[in-house]
PDB file of C-alpha atoms in Angstrom:
ATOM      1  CA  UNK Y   1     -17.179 -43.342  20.072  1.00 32.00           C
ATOM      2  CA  UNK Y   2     -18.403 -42.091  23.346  1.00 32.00           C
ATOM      3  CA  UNK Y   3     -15.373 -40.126  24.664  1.00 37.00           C
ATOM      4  CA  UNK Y   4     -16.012 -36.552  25.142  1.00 43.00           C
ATOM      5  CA  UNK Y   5     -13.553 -33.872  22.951  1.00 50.00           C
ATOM      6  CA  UNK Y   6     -14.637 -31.163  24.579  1.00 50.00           C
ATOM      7  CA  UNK Y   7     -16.080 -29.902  27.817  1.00 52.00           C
ATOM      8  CA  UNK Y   8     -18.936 -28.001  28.268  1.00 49.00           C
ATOM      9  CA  UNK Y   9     -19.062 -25.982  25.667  1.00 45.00           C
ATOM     10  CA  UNK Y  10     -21.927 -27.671  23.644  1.00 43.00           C
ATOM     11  CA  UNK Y  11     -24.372 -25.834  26.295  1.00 51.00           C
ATOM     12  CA  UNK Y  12     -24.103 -22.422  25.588  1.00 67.00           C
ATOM     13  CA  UNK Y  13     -24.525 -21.964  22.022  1.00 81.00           C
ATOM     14  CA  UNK Y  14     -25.426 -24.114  19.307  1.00 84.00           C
ATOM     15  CA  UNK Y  15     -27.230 -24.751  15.785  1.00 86.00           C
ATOM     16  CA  UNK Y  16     -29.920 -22.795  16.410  1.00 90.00           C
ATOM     17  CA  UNK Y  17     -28.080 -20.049  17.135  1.00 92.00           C
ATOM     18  CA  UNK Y  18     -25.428 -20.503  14.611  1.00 95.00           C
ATOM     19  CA  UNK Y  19     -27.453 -21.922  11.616  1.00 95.00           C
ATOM     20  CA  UNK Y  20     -29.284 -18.471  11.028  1.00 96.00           C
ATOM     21  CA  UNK Y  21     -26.050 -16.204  11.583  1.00 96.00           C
ATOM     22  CA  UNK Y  22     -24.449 -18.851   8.705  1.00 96.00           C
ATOM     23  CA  UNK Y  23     -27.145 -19.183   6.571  1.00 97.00           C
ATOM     24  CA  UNK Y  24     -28.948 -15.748   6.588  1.00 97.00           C
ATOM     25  CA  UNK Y  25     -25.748 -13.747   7.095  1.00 97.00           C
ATOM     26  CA  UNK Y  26     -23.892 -15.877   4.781  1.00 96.00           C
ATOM     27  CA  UNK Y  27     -26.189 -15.550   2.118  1.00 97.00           C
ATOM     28  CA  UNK Y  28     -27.412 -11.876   2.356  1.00 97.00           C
ATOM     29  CA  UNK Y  29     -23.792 -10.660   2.417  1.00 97.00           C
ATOM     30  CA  UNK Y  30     -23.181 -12.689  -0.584  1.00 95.00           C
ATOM     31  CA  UNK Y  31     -25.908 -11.351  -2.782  1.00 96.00           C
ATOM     32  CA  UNK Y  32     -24.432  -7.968  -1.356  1.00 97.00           C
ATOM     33  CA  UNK Y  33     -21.570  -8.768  -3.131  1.00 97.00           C
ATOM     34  CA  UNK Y  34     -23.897  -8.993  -6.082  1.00 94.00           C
ATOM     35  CA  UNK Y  35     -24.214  -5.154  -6.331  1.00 96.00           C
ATOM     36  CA  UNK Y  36     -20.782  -5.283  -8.427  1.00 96.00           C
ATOM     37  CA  UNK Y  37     -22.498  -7.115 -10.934  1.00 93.00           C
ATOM     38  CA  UNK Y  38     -25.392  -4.736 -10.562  1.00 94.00           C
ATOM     39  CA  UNK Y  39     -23.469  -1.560 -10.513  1.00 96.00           C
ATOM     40  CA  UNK Y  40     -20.850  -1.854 -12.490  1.00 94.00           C
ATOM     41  CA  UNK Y  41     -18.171  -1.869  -9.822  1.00 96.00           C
ATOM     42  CA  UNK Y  42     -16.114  -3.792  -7.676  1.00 96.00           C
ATOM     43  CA  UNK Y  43     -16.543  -1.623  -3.909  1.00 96.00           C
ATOM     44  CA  UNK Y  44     -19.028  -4.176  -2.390  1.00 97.00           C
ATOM     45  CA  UNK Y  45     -16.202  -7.082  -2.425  1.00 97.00           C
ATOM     46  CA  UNK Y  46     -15.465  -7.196   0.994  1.00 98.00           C
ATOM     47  CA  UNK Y  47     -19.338  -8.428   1.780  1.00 98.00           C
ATOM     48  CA  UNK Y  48     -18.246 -11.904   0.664  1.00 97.00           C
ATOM     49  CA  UNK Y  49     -15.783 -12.236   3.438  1.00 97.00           C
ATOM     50  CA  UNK Y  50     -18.341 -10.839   6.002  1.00 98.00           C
ATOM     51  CA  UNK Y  51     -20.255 -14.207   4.423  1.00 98.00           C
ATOM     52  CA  UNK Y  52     -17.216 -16.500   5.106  1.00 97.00           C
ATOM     53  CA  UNK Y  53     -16.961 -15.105   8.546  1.00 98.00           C
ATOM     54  CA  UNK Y  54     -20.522 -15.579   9.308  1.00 98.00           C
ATOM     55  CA  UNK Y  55     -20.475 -19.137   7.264  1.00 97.00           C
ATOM     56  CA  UNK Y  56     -16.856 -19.776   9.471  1.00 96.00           C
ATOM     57  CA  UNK Y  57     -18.855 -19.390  12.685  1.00 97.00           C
ATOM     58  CA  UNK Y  58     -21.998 -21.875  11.867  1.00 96.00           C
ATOM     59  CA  UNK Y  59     -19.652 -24.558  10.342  1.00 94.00           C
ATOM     60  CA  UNK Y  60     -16.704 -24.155  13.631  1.00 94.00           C
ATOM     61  CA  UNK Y  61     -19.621 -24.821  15.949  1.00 94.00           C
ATOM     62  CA  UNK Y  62     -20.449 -27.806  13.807  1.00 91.00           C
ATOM     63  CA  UNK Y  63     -17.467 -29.383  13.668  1.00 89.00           C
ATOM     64  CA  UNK Y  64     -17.485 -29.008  17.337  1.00 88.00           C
ATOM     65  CA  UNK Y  65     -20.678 -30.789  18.110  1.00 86.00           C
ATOM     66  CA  UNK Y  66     -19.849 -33.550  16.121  1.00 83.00           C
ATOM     67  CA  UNK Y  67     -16.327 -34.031  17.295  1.00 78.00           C
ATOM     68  CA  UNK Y  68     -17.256 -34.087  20.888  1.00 73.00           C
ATOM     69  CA  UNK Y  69     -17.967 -38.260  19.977  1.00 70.00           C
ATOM     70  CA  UNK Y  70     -14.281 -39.064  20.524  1.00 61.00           C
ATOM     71  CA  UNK Y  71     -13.206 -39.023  16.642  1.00 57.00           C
ATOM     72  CA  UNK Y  72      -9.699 -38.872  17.068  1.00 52.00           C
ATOM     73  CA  UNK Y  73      -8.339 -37.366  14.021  1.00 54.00           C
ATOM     74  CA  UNK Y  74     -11.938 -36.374  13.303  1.00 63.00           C
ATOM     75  CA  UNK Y  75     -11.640 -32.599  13.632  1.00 70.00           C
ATOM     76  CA  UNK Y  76      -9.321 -32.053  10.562  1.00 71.00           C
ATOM     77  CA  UNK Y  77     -10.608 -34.820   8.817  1.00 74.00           C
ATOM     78  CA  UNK Y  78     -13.960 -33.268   9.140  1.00 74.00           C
ATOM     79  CA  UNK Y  79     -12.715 -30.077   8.179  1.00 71.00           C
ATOM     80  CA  UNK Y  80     -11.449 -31.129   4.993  1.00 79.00           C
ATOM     81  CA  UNK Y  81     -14.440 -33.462   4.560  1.00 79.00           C
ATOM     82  CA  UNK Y  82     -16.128 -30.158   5.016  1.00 79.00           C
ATOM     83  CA  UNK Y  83     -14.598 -28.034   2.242  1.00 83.00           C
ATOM     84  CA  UNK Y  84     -14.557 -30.559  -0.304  1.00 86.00           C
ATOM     85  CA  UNK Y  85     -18.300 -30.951  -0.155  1.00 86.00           C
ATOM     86  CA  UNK Y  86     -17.691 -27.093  -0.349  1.00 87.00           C
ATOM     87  CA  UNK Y  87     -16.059 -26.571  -3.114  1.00 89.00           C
ATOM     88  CA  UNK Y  88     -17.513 -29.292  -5.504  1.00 90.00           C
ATOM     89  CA  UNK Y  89     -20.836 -27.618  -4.164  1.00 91.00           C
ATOM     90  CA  UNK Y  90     -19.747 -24.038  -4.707  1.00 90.00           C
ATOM     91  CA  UNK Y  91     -18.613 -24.037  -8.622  1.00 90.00           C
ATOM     92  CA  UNK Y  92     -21.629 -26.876  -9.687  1.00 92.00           C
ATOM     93  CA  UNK Y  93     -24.221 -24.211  -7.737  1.00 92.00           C
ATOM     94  CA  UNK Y  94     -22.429 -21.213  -9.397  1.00 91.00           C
ATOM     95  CA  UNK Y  95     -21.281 -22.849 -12.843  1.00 92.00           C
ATOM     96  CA  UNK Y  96     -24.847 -24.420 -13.217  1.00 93.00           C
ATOM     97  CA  UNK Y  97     -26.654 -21.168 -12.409  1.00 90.00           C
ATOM     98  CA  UNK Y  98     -24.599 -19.568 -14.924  1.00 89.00           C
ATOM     99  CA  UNK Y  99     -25.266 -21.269 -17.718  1.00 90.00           C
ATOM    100  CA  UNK Y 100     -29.288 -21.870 -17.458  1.00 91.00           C
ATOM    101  CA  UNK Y 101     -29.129 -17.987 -17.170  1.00 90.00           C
ATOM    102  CA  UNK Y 102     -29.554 -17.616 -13.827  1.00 90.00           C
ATOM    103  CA  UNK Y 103     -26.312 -15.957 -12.179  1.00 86.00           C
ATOM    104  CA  UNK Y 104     -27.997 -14.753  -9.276  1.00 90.00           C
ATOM    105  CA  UNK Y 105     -29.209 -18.248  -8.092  1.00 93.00           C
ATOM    106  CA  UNK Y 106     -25.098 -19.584  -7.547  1.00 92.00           C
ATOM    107  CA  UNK Y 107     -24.414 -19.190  -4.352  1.00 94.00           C
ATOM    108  CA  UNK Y 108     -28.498 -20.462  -3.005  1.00 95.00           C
ATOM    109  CA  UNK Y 109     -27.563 -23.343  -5.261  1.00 94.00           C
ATOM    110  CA  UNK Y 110     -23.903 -24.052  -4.419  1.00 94.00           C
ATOM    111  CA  UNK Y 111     -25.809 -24.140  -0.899  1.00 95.00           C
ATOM    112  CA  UNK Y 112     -28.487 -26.460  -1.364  1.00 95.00           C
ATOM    113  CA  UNK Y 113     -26.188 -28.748  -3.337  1.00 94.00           C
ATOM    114  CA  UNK Y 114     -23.637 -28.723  -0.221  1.00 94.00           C
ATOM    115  CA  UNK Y 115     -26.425 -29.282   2.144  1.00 94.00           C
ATOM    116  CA  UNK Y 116     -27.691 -32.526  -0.026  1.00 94.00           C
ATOM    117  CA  UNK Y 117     -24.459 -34.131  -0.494  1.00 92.00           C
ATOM    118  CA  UNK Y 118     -23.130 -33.494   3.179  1.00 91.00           C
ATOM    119  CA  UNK Y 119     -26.543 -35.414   4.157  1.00 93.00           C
ATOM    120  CA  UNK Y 120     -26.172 -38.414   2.108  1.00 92.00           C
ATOM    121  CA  UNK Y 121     -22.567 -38.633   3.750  1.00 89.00           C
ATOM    122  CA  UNK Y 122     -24.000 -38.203   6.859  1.00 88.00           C
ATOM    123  CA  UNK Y 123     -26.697 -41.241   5.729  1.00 91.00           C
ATOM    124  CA  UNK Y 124     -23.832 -43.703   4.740  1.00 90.00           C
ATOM    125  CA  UNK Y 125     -21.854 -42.831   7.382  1.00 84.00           C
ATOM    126  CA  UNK Y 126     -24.143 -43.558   9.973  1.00 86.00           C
ATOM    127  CA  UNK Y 127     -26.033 -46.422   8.531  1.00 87.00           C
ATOM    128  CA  UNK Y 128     -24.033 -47.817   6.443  1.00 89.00           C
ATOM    129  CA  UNK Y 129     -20.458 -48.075   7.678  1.00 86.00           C
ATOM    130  CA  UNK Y 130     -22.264 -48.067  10.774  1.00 82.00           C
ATOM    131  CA  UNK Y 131     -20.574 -45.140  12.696  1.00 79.00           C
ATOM    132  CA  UNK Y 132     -23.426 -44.963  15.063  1.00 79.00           C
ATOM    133  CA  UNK Y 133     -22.846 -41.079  16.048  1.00 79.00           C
ATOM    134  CA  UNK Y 134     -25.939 -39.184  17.244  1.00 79.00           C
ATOM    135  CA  UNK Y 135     -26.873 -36.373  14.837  1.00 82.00           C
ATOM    136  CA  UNK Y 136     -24.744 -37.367  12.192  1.00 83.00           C
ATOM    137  CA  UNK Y 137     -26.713 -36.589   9.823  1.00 88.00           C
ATOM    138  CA  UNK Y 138     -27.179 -32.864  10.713  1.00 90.00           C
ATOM    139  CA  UNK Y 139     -23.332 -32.310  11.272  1.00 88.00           C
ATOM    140  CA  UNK Y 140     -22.539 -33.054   7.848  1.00 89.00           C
ATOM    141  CA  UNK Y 141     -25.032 -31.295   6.524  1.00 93.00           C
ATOM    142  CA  UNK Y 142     -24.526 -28.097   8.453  1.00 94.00           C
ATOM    143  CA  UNK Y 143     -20.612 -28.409   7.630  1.00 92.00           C
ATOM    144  CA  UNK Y 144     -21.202 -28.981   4.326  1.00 92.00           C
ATOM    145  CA  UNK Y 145     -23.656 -26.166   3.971  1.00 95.00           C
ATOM    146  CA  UNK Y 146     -20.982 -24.012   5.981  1.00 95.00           C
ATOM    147  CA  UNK Y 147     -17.623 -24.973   3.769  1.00 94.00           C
ATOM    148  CA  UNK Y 148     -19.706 -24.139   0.710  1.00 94.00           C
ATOM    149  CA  UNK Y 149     -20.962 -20.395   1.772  1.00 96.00           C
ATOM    150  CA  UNK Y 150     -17.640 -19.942   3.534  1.00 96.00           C
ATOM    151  CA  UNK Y 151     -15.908 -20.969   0.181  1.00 95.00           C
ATOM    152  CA  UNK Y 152     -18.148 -19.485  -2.127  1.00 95.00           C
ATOM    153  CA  UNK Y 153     -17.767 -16.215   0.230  1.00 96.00           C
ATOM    154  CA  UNK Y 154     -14.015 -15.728  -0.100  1.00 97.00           C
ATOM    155  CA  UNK Y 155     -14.076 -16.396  -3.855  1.00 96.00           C
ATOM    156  CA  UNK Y 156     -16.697 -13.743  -4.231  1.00 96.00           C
ATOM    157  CA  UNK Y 157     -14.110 -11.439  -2.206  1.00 98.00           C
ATOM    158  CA  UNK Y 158     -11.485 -12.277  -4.466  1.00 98.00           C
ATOM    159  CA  UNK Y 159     -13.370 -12.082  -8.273  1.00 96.00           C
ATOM    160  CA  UNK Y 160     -15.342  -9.288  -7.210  1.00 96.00           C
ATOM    161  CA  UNK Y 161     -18.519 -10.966  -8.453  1.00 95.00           C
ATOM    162  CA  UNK Y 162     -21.121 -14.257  -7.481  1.00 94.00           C
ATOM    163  CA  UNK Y 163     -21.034 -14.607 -11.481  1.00 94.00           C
ATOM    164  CA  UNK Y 164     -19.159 -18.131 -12.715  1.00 94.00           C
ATOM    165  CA  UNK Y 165     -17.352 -16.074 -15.343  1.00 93.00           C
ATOM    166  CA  UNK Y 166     -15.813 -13.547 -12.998  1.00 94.00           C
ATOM    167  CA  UNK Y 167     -14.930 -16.561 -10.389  1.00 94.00           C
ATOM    168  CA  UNK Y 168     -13.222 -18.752 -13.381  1.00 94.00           C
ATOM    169  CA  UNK Y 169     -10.823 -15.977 -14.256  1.00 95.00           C
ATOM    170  CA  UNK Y 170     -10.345 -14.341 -11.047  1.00 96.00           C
ATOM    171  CA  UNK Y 171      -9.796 -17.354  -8.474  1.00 96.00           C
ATOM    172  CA  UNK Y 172      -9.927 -20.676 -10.130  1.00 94.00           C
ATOM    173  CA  UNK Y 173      -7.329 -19.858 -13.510  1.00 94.00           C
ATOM    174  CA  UNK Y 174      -4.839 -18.004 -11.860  1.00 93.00           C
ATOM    175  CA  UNK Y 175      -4.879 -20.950  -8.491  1.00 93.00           C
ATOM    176  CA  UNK Y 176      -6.094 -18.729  -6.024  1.00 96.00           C
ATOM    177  CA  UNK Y 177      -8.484 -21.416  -5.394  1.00 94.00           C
ATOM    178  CA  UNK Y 178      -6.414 -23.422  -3.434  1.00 93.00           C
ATOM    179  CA  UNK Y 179      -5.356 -20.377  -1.205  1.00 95.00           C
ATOM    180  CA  UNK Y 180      -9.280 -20.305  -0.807  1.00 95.00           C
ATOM    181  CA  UNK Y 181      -9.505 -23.698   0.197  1.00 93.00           C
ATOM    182  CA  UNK Y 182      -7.190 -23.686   2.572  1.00 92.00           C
ATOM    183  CA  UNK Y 183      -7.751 -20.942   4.647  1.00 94.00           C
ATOM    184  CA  UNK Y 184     -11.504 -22.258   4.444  1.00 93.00           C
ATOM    185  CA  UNK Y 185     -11.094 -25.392   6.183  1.00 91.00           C
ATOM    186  CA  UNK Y 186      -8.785 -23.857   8.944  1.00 92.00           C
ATOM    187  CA  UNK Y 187     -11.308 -21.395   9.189  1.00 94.00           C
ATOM    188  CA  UNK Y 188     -13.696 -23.781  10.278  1.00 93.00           C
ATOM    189  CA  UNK Y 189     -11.768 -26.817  11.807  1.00 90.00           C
ATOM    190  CA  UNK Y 190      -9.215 -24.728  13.340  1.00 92.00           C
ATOM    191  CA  UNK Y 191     -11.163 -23.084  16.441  1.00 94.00           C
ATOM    192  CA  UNK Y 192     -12.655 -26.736  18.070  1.00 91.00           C
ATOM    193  CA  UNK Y 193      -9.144 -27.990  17.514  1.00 88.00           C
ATOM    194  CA  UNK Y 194      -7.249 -25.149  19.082  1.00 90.00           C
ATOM    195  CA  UNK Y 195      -9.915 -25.355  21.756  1.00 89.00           C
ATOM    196  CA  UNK Y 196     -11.104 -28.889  22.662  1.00 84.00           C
ATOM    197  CA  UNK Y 197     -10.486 -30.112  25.919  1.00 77.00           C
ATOM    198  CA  UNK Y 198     -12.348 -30.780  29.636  1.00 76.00           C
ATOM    199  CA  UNK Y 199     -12.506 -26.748  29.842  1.00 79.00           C
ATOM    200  CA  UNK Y 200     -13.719 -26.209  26.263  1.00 86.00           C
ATOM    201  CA  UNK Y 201     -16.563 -23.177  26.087  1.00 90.00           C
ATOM    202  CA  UNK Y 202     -18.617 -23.145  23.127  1.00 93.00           C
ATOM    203  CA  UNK Y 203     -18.150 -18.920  23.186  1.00 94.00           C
ATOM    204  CA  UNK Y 204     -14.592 -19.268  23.159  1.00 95.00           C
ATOM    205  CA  UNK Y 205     -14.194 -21.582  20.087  1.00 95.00           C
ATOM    206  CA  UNK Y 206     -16.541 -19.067  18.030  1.00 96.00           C
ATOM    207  CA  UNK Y 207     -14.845 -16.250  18.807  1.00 97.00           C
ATOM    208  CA  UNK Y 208     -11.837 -17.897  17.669  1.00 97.00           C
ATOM    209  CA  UNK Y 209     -13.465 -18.723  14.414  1.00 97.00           C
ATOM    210  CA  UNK Y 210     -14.018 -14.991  14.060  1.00 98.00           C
ATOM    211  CA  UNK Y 211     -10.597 -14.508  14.143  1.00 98.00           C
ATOM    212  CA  UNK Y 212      -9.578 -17.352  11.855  1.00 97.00           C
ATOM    213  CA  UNK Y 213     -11.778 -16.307   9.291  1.00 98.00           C
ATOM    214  CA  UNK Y 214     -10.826 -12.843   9.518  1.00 98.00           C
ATOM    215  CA  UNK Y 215      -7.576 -13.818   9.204  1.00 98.00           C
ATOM    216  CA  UNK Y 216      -9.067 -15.761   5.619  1.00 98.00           C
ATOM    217  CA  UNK Y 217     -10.842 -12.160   4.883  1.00 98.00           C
ATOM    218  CA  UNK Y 218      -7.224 -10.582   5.324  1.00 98.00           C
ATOM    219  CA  UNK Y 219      -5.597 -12.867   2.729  1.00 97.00           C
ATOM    220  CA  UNK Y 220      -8.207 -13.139  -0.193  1.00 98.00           C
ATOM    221  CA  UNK Y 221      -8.047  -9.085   0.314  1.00 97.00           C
ATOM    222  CA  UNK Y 222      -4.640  -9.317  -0.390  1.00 97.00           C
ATOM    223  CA  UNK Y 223      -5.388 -11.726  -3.048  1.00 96.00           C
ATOM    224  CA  UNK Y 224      -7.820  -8.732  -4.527  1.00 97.00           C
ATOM    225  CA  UNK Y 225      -4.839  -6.700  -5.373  1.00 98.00           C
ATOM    226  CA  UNK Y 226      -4.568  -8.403  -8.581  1.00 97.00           C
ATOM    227  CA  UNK Y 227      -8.202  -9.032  -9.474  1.00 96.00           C
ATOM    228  CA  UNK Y 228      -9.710  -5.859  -8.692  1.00 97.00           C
ATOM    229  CA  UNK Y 229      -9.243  -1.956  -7.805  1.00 97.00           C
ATOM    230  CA  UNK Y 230      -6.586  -0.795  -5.218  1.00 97.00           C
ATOM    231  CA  UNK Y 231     -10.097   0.374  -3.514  1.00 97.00           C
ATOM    232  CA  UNK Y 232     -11.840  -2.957  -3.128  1.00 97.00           C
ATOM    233  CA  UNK Y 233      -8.821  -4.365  -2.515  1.00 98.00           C
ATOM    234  CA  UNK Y 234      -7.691  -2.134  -0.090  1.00 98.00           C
ATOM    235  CA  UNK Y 235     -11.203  -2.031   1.826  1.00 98.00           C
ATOM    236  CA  UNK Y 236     -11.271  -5.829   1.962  1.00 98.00           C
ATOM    237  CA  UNK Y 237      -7.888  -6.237   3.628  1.00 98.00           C
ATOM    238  CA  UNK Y 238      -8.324  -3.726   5.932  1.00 98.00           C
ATOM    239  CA  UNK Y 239     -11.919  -4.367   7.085  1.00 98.00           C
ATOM    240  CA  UNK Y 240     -10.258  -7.835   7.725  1.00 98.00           C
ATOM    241  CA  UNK Y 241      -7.718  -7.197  10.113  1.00 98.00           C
ATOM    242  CA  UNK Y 242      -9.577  -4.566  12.211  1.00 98.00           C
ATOM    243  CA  UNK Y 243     -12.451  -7.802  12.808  1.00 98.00           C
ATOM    244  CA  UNK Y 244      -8.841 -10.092  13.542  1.00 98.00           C
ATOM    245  CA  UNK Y 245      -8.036  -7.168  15.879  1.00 98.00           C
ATOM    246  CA  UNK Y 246     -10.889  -6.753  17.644  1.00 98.00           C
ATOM    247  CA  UNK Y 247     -11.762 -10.463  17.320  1.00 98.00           C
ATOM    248  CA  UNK Y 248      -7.674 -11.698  18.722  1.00 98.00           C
ATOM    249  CA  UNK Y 249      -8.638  -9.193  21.925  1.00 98.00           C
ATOM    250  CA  UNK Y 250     -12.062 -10.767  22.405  1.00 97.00           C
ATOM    251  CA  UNK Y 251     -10.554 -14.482  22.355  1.00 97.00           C
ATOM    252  CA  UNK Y 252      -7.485 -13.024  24.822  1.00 96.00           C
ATOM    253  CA  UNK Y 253      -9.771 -12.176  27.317  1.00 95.00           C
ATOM    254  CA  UNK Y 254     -12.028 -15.400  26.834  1.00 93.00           C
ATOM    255  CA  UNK Y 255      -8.585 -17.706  27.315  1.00 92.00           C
ATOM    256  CA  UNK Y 256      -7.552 -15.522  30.359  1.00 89.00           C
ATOM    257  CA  UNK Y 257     -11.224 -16.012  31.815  1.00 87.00           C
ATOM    258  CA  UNK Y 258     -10.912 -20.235  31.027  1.00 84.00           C
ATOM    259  CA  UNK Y 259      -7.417 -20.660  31.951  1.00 80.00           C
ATOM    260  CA  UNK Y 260      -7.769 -18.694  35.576  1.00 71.00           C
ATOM    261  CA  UNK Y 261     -10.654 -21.347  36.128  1.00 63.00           C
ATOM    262  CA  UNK Y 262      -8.897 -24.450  35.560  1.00 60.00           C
ATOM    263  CA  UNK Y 263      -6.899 -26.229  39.066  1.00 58.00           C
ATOM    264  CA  UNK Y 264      -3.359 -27.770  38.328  1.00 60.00           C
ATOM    265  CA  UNK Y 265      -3.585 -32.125  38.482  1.00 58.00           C
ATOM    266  CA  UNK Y 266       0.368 -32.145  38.802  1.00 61.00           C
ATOM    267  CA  UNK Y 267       2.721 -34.644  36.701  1.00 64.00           C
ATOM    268  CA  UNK Y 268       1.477 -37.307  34.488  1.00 63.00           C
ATOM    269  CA  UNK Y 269       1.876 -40.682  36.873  1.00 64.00           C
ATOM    270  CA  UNK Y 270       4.536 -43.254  35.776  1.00 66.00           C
ATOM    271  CA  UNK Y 271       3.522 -46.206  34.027  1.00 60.00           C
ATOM    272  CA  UNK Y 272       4.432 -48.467  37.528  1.00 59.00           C
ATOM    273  CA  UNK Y 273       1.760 -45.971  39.180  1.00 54.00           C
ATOM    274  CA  UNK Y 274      -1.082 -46.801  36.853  1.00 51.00           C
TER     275      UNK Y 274
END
C-alpha cells in the first residue's frame, strides 16, 4: 500500500484548506437555498450548486490524499464509496429533520450522519480488515461528509427547497436522483483520477473539480426546467456554465504550465531489457 498515485501535489493544499471551503461554504449556501422556503419562491436555487461545488472541492482533495497509498482501483471505488455514504446520509438527515419538525436542521444532519458513518468505515477498514493506511479514518470521513453536502446540494438545486417534501417530489419520484448521484461522484472522484500521476499538483486537481462540478451545476439546472420557474431554472444553468467556462480556462492554463515541466523518458523497454 505504499506506492505513490500522485506526485507532489499533497503539499500545496490540503484539509485544512479545503475542509472550511466544504463545510462552511457548503452549508451556508445550502441554508441560502432555504430562502425559497422562507420567501415563497424558487430564485435562490442555484445556491445549492454553489454548495456542491464548494462540497466537490473538499471531497476531490480527499479522495486524493487517500489515494496517493497505491489503491489501485481505489479512486472510483472511493468515489462511489463516497456518495453512497452520501446519499443514505442526505435523505435520513433531511427525511428525519422533517418529520420531528425541524426542516431547517436536514442538510447539518444529513452532514453529521455522513461524517459518522464514513468514520466507522474508516475504523473497520483500518483496524479491522486491517488496511493499515495512514489517516484513514479522516479520508472517509471528510469524503463522506463531502458526497453528502455535494449530494444534498444538487438536490436542493433541483427541488428548489432543503425541505424532505419538496426533495421527494422534485428529485427522488420523478428519478432525478440517480442523475444526482452520478454526476456527484464524478464530481468528486473524477479530478484525482484525471490527474494522478509523478507530476500531479494538488491546484490542478481542484480546479478541475471546479469544473466537474460545474459541469453537475449545469445539468441539475437543466433538470430545474421541470421542477421549478423558467427563472430559477434558467439562472441555475447559466450561472453553471459561466463557473465551467471560467473554471475549463483556469485548468487549460494549469495543464499547459504541468505538461511544459515534465522531460520525455522515451519508449517503454522490452520485456528482454528489463
Amino acid at each position: 500500500m505504499s506506492a505513490q498515485a500522485g506526485g507532489n501535489g499533497h503539499s500545496e493544499i490540503g484539509a485544512k484548506q479545503t475542509a472550511p471551503l466544504g463545510i462552511i461554504g457548503g452549508l451556508v449556501c445550502m441554508y441560502l437555498v432555504g430562502l425559497n422556503d422562507i420567501l415563497g419562491v424558487d430564485t435562490f436555487s442555484f445556491f445549492g450548486g454553489f454548495a456542491a461545488i464548494c462540497a466537490a472541492v473538499w471531497g476531490a482533495d480527499a479522495v486524493a490524499r487517500i489515494s496517493q497509498y497505491g489503491l489501485g482501483t481505489g479512486i472510483p471505488s472511493i468515489g462511489i464509496l463516497s456518495v453512497g455514504m452520501g446519499i443514505i446520509a442526505s435523505l435520513f438527515g433531511l427525511s428525519v429533520s422533517y418529520r420531528t419538525g425541524i426542516g431547517f436542521a436536514g442538510p447539518l444532519l444529513s452532514f453529521a450522519t455522513a461524517c459518522g458513518i464514513g468514520f466507522v468505515i474508516g475504523v473497520v477498514a483500518n483496524r479491522v480488515i486491517k488496511m493499515r493506511i495512514p489517516t484513514l479514518e479522516q479520508a472517509t470521513t471528510e469524503v463522506g461528509g463531502a458526497a453528502a453536502l455535494t449530494l444534498t446540494g444538487l438536490s436542493t438545486l433541483i427541488g428548489g427547497s432543503i425541505m424532505f417534501d419538496a426533495i421527494t417530489t422534485r428529485v427522488i419520484d420523478n428519478g432525478f436522483v440517480g442523475m444526482v448521484l452520478i454526476i456527484g461522484a464524478l464530481a468528486i472522484l473524477h479530478p484525482f483520477n484525471a490527474c494522478l500521476g509523478p507530476d500531479e499538483t494538488r491546484i490542478r486537481t481542484l480546479t478541475l473539480a471546479v469544473v466537474t462540478s460545474s459541469i453537475a451545476m449545469f445539468f441539475c439546472g437543466l433538470g430545474s426546467f421541470a421542477t421549478l420557474s423558467f427563472t430559477a431554472a434558467a439562472l441555475s444553468t447559466v450561472l453553471g456554465v459561466l463557473i465551467w467556462v471560467v473554471a475549463f480556462k483556469r485548468y487549460f492554463r494549469l495543464v499547459k504550465r504541468d505538461a511544459y515541466a515534465v522531460l520525455g523518458t522515451g519508449m517503454l523497454p522490452e520485456v528482454e531489457e528489463m
